[in-house]
PDB file of C-alpha atoms and ligand atoms in Angstrom:
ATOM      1  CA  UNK A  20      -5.041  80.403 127.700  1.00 96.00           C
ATOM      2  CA  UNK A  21      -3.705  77.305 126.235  1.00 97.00           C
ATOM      3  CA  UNK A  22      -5.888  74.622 125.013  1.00 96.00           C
ATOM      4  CA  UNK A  23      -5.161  71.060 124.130  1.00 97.00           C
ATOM      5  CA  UNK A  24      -4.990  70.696 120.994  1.00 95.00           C
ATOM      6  CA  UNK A  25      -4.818  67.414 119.156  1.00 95.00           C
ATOM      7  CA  UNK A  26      -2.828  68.872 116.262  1.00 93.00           C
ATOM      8  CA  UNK A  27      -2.859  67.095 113.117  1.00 88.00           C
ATOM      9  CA  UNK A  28      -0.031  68.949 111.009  1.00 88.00           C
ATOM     10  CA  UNK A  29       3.358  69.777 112.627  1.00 94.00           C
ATOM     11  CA  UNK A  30       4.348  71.596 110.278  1.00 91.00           C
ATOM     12  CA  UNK A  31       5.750  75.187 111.389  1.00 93.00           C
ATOM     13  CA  UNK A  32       7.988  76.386 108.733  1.00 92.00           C
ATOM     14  CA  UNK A  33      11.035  75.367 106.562  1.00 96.00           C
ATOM     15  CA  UNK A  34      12.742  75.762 103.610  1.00 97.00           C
ATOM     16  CA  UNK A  35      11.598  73.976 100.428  1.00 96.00           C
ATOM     17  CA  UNK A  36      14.071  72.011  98.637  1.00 98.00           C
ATOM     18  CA  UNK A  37      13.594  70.524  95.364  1.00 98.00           C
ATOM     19  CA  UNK A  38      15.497  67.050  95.333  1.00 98.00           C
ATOM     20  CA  UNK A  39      16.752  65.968  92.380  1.00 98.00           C
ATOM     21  CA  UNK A  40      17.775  61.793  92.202  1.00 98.00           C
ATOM     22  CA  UNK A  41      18.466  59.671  89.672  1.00 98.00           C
ATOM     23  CA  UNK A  42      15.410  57.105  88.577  1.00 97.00           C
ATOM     24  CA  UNK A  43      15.774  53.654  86.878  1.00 97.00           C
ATOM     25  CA  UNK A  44      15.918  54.816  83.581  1.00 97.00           C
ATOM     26  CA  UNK A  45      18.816  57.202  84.522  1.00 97.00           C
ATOM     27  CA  UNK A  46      17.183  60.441  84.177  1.00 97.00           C
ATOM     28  CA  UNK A  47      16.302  62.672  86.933  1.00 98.00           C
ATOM     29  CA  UNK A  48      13.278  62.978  88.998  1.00 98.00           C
ATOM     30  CA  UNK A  49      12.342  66.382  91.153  1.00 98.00           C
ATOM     31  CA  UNK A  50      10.279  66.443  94.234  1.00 97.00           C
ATOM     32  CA  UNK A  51       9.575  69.348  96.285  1.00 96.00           C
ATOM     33  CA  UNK A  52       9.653  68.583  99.908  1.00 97.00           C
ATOM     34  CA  UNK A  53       9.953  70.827 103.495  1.00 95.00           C
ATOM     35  CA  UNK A  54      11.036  67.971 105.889  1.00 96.00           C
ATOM     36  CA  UNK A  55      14.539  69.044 106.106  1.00 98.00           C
ATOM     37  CA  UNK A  56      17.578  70.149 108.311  1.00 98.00           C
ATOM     38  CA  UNK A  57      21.084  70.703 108.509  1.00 98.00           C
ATOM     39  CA  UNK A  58      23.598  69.925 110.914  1.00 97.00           C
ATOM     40  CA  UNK A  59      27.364  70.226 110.456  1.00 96.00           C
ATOM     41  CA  UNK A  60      27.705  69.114 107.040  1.00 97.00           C
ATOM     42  CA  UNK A  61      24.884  66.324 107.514  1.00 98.00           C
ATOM     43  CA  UNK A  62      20.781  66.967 106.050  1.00 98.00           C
ATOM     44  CA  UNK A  63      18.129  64.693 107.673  1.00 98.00           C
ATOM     45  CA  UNK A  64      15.229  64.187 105.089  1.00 98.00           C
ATOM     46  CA  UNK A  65      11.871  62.708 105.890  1.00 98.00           C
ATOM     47  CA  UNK A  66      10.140  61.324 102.799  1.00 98.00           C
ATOM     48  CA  UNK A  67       6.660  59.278 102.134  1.00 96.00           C
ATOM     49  CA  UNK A  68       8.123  56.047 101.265  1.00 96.00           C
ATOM     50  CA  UNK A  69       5.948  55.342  98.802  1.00 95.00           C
ATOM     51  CA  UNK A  70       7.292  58.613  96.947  1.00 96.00           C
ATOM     52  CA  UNK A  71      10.300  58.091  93.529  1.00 98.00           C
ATOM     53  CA  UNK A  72      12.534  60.284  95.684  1.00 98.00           C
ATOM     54  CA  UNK A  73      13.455  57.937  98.744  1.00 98.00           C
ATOM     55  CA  UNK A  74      13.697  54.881  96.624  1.00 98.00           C
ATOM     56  CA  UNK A  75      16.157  56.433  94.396  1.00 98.00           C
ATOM     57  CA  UNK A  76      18.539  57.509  97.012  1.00 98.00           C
ATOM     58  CA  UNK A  77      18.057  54.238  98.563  1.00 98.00           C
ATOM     59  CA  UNK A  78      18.756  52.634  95.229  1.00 98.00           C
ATOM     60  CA  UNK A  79      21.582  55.017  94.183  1.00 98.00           C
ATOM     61  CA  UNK A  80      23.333  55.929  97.353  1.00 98.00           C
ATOM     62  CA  UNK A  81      23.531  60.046  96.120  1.00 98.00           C
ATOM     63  CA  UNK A  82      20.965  63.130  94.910  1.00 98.00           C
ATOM     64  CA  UNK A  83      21.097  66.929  95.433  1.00 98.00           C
ATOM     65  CA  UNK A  84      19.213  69.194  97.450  1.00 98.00           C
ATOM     66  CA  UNK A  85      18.179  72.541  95.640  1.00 98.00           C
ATOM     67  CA  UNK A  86      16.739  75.308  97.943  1.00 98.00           C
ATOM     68  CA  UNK A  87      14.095  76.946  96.085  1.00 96.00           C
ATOM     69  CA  UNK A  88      14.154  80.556  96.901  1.00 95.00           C
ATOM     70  CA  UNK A  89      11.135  82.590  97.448  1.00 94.00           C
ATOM     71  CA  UNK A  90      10.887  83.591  93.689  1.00 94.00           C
ATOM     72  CA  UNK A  91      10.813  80.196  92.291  1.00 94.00           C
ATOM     73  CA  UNK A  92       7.066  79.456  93.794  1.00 93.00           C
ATOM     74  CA  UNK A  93       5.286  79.249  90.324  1.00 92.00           C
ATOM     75  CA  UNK A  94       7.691  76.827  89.157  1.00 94.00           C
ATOM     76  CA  UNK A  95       7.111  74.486  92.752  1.00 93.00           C
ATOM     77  CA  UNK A  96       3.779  75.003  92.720  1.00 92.00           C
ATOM     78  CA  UNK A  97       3.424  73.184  89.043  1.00 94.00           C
ATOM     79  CA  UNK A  98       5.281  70.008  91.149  1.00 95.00           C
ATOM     80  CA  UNK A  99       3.198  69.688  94.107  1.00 93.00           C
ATOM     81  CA  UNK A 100       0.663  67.016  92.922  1.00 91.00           C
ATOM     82  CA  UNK A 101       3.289  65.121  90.412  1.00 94.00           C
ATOM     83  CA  UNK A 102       5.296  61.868  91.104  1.00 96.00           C
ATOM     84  CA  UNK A 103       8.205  60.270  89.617  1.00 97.00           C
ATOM     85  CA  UNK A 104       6.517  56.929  90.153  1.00 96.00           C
ATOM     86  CA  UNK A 105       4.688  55.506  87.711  1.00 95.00           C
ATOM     87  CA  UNK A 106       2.471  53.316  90.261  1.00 94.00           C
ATOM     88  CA  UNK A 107       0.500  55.569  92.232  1.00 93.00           C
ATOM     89  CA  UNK A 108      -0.415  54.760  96.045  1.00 91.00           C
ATOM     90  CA  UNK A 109      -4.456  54.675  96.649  1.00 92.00           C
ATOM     91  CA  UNK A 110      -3.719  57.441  98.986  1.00 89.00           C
ATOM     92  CA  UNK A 111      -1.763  59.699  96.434  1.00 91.00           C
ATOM     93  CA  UNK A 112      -4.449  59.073  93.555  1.00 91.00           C
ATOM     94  CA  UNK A 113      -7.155  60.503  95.879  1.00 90.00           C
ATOM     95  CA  UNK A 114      -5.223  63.134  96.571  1.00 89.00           C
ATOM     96  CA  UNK A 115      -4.991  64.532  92.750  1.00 90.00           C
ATOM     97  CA  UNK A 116      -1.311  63.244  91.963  1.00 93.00           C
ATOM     98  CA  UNK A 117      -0.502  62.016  88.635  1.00 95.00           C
ATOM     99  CA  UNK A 118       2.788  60.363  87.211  1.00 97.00           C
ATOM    100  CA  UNK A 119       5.441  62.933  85.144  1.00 97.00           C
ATOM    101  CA  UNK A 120       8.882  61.449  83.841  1.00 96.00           C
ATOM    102  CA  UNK A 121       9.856  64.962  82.420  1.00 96.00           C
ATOM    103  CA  UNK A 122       9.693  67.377  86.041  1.00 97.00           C
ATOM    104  CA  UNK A 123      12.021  69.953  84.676  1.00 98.00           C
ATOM    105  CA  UNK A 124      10.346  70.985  81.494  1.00 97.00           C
ATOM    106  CA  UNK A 125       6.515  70.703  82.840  1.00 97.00           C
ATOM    107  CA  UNK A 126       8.014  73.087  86.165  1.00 97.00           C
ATOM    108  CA  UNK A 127       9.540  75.291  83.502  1.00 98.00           C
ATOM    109  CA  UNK A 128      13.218  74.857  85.766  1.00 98.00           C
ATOM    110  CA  UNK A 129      16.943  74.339  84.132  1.00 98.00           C
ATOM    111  CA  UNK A 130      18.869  71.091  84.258  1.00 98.00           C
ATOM    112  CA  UNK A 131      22.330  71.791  85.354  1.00 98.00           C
ATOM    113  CA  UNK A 132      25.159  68.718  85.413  1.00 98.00           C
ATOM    114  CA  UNK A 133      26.447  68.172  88.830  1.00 98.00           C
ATOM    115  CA  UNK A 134      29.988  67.661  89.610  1.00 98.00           C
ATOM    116  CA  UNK A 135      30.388  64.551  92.061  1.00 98.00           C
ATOM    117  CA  UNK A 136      26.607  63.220  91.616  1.00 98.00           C
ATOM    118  CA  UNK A 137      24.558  62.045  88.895  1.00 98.00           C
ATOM    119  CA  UNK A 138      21.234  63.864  89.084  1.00 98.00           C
ATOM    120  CA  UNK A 139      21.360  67.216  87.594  1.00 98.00           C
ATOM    121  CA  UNK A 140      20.932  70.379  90.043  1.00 98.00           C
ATOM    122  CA  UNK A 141      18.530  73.421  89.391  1.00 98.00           C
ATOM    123  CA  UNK A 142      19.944  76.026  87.881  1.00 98.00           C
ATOM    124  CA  UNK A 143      17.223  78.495  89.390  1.00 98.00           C
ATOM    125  CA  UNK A 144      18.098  77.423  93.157  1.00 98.00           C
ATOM    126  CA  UNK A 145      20.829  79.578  94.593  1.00 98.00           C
ATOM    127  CA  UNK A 146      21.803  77.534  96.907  1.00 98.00           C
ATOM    128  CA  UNK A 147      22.364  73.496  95.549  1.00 98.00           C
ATOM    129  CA  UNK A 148      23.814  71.097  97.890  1.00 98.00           C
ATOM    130  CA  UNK A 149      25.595  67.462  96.186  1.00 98.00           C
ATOM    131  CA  UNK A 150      24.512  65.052  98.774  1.00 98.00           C
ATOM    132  CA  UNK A 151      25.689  61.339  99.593  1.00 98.00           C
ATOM    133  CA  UNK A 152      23.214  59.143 101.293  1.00 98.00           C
ATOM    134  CA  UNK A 153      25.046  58.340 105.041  1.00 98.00           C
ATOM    135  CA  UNK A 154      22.005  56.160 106.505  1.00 98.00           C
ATOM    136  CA  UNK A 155      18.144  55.817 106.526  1.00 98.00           C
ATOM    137  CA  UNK A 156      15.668  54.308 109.032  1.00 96.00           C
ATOM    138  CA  UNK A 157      11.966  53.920 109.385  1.00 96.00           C
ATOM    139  CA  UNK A 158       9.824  56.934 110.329  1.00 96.00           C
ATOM    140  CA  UNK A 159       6.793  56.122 111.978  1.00 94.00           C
ATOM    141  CA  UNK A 160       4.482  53.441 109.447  1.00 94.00           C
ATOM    142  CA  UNK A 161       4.465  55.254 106.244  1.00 95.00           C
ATOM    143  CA  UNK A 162       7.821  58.134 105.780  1.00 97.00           C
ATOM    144  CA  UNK A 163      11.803  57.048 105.776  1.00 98.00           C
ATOM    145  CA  UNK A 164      14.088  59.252 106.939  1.00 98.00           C
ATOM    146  CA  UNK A 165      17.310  59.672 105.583  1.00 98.00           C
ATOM    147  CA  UNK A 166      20.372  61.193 106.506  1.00 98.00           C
ATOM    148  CA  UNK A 167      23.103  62.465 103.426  1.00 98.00           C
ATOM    149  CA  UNK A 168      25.914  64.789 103.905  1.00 98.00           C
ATOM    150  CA  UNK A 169      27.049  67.191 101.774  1.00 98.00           C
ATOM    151  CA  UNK A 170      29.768  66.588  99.439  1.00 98.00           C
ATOM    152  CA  UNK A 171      29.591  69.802  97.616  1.00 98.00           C
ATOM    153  CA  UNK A 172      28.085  73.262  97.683  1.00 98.00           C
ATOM    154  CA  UNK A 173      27.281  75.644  95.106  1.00 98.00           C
ATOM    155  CA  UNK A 174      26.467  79.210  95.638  1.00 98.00           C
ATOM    156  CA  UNK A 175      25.162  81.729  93.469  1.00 98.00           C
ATOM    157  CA  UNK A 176      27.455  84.473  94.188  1.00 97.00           C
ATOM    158  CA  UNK A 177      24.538  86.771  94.575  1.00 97.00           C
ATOM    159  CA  UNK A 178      23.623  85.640  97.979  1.00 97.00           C
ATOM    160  CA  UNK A 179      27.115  84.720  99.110  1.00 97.00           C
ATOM    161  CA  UNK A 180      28.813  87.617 101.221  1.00 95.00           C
ATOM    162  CA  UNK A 181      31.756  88.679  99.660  1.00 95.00           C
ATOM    163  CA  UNK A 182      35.008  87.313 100.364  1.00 95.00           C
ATOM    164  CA  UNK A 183      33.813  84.823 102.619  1.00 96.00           C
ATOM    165  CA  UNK A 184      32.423  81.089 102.759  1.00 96.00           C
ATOM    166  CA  UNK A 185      29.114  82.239 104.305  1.00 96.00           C
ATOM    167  CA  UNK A 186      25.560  82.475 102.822  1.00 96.00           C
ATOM    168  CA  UNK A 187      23.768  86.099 103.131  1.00 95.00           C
ATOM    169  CA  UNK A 188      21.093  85.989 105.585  1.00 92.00           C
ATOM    170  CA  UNK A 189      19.850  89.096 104.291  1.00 91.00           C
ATOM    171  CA  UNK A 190      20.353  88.246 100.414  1.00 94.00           C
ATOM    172  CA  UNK A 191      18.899  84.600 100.919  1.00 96.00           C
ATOM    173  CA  UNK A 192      15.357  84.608 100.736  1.00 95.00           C
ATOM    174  CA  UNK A 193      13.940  80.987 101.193  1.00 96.00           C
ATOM    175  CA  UNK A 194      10.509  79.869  99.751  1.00 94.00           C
ATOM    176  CA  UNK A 195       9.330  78.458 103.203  1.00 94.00           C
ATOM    177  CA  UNK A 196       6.567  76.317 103.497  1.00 92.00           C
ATOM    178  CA  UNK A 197       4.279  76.600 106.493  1.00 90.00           C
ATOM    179  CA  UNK A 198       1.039  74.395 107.668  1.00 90.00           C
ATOM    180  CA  UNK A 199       1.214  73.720 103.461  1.00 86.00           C
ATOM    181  CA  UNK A 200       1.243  77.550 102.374  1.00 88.00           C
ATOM    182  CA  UNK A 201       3.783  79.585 100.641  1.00 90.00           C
ATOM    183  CA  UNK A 202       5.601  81.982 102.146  1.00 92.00           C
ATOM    184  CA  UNK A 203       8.581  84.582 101.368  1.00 91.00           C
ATOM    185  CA  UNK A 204      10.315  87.687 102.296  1.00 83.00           C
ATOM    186  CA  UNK A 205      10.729  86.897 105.706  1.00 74.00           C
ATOM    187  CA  UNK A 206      12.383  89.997 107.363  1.00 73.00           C
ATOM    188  CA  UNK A 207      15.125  90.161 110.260  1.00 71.00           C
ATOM    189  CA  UNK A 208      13.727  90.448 113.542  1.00 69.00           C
ATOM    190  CA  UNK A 209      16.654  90.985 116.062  1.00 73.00           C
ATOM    191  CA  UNK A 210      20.287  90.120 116.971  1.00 76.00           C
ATOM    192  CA  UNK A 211      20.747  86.393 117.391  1.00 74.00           C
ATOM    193  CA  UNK A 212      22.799  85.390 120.348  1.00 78.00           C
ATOM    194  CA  UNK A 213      23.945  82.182 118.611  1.00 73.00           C
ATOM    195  CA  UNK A 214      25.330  83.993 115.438  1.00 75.00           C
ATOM    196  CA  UNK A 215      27.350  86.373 117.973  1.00 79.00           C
ATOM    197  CA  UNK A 216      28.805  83.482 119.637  1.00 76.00           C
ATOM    198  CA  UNK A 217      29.715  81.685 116.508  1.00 75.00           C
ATOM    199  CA  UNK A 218      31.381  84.955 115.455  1.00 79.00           C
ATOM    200  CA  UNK A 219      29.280  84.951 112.069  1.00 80.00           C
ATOM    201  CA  UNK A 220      30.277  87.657 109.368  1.00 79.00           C
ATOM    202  CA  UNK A 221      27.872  90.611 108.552  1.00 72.00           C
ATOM    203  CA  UNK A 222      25.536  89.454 111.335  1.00 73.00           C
ATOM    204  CA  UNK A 223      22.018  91.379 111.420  1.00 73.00           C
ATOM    205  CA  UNK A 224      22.339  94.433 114.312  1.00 70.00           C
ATOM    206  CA  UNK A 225      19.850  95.041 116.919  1.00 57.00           C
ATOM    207  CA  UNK A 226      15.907  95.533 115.744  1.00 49.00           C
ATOM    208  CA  UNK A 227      16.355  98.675 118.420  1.00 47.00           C
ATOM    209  CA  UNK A 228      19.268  99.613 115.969  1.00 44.00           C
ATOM    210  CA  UNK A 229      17.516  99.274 112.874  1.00 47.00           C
ATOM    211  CA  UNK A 230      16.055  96.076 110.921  1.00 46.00           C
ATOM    212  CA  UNK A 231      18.813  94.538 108.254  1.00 47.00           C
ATOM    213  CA  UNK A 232      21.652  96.753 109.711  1.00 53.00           C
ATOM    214  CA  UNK A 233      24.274  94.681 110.085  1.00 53.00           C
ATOM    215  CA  UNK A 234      26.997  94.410 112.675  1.00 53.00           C
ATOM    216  CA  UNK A 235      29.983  94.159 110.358  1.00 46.00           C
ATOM    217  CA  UNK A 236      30.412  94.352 106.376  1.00 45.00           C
TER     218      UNK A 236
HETATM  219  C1  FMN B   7       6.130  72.524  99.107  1.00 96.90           C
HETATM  220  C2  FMN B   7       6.023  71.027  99.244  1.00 96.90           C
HETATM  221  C3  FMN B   7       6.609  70.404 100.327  1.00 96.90           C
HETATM  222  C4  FMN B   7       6.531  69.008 100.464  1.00 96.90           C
HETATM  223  N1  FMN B   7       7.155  68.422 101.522  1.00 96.90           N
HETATM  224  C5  FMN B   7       7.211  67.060 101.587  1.00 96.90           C
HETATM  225  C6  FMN B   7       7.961  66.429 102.598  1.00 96.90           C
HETATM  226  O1  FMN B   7       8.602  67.082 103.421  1.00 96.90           O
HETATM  227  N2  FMN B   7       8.005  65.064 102.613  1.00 96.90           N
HETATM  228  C7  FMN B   7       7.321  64.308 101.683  1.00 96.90           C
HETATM  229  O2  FMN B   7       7.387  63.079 101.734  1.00 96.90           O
HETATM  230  N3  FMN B   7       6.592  64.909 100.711  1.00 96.90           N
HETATM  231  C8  FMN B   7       6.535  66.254 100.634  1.00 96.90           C
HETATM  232  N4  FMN B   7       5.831  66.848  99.630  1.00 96.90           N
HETATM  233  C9  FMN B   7       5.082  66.001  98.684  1.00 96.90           C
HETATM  234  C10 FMN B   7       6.030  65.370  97.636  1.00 96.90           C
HETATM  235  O3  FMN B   7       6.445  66.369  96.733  1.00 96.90           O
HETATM  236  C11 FMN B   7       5.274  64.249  96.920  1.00 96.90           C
HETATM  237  O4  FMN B   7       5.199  63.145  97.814  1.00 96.90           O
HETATM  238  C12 FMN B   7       5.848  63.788  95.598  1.00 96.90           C
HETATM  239  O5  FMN B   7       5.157  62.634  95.198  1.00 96.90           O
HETATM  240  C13 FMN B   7       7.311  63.453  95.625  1.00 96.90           C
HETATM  241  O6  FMN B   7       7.720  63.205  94.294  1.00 96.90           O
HETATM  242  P1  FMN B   7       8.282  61.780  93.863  1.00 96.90           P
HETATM  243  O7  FMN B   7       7.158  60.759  94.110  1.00 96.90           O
HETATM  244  O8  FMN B   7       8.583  61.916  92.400  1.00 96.90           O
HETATM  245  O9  FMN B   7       9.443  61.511  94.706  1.00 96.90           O
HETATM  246  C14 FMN B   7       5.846  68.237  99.493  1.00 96.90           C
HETATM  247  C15 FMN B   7       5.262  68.873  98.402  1.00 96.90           C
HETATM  248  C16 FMN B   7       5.339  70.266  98.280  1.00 96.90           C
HETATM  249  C17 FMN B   7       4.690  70.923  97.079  1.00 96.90           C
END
């Protein structure tokens, strides 16, 4: 039986992605955040306005999205209640945030130079994505959404299947962040339909056939 349910999170699962954008002062700032997708070689990002992050790639026009992968969680977790901005909102001082100009070192992560962009990447994210900021409008009274594409990937080639431009679904294993908990290790669960059609290399086979045997390798 369904009931309504006047929900007050909507927030089912994604990836975390720690962005990294240049502030003022020309250093970099790092926010975690889970409000993200991909489309083509376009990311829509939906940020508290009030947050450092927005207002630098407003500002700046560029920043980088890391994808944290399941093993970095320690290192997120130390972010969650920081801000790049020195002038907290009332409603991020009750929640427990405080201001932090130096994100890498108090997350314990790696500054790594980017190629195209100015904010570094993070060296302990697989997967970083150099972004340049396309457009940005208003999401509902308090968040901006904005929409960057990609200018340039970097893989680790540890979750890159060999000989190809394609990410491992197998190998990749996202920190995802669902209803604001951690989670990891998410296993295949059957065929997809859409990868077949899209005629996507070392695609996961049948659960009847055996979870994480693939189709082709
Ligand atoms: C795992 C995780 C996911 C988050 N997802 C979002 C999000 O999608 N959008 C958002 O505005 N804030 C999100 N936050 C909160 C931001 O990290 C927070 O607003 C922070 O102040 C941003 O840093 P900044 O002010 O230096 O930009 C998330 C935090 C954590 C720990």
């Amino acid at each position: 039986m369904h009931n309504v349910v006047p929900l007050k999170v909507h927030y089912y699962g994604t990836p975390v992605v720690l962005i990294s954008s240049t502030n003022p002062d020309g250093t970099t700032n790092l926010a975690p955040m889970s409000s993200a997708w991909w489309l083509g070689d376009r990311a829509m990002l939906g940020l508290a306005s009030v947050s450092r992050t927005p207002q630098n790639i407003l500002r700046t026009g560029e920043c980088v999205l890391n994808l944290a992968p399941a093993e970095s969680v320690e290192q997120v977790d130390r972010l969650a209640l920081l801000t790049g901005e020195p002038v907290l909102s009332p409603r991020k001082r009750e929640t427990g945030y405080r201001y932090e100009p130096r994100k890498f070192e108090v997350a314990g992560l790696t500054p790594q130079e980017s190629d195209l962009v100015r904010p570094d990447r993070v060296r302990e994210c697989p997967i970083q994505l150099e972004c340049e900021l396309v457009t940005s409008h208003d999401f509902g009274a308090t968040c901006t959404a904005l929409e960057v594409r990609v200018v340039r990937s970097h893989v680790d080639e540890s979750v890159v299947i060999p000989g190809t431009a394609y990410v491992d679904p197998l190998k990749w294993n996202p920190l995802i962040m669902k209803f604001c908990d951690f989670f990891g290790d998410a296993q295949p669960l059957t065929a997809s339909r859409l990868a077949e059609g899209w005629s996507m290399p070392g695609r996961v086979a049948a659960a009847s056939t055996g979870v994480g045997d693939r189709t082709s390798e």
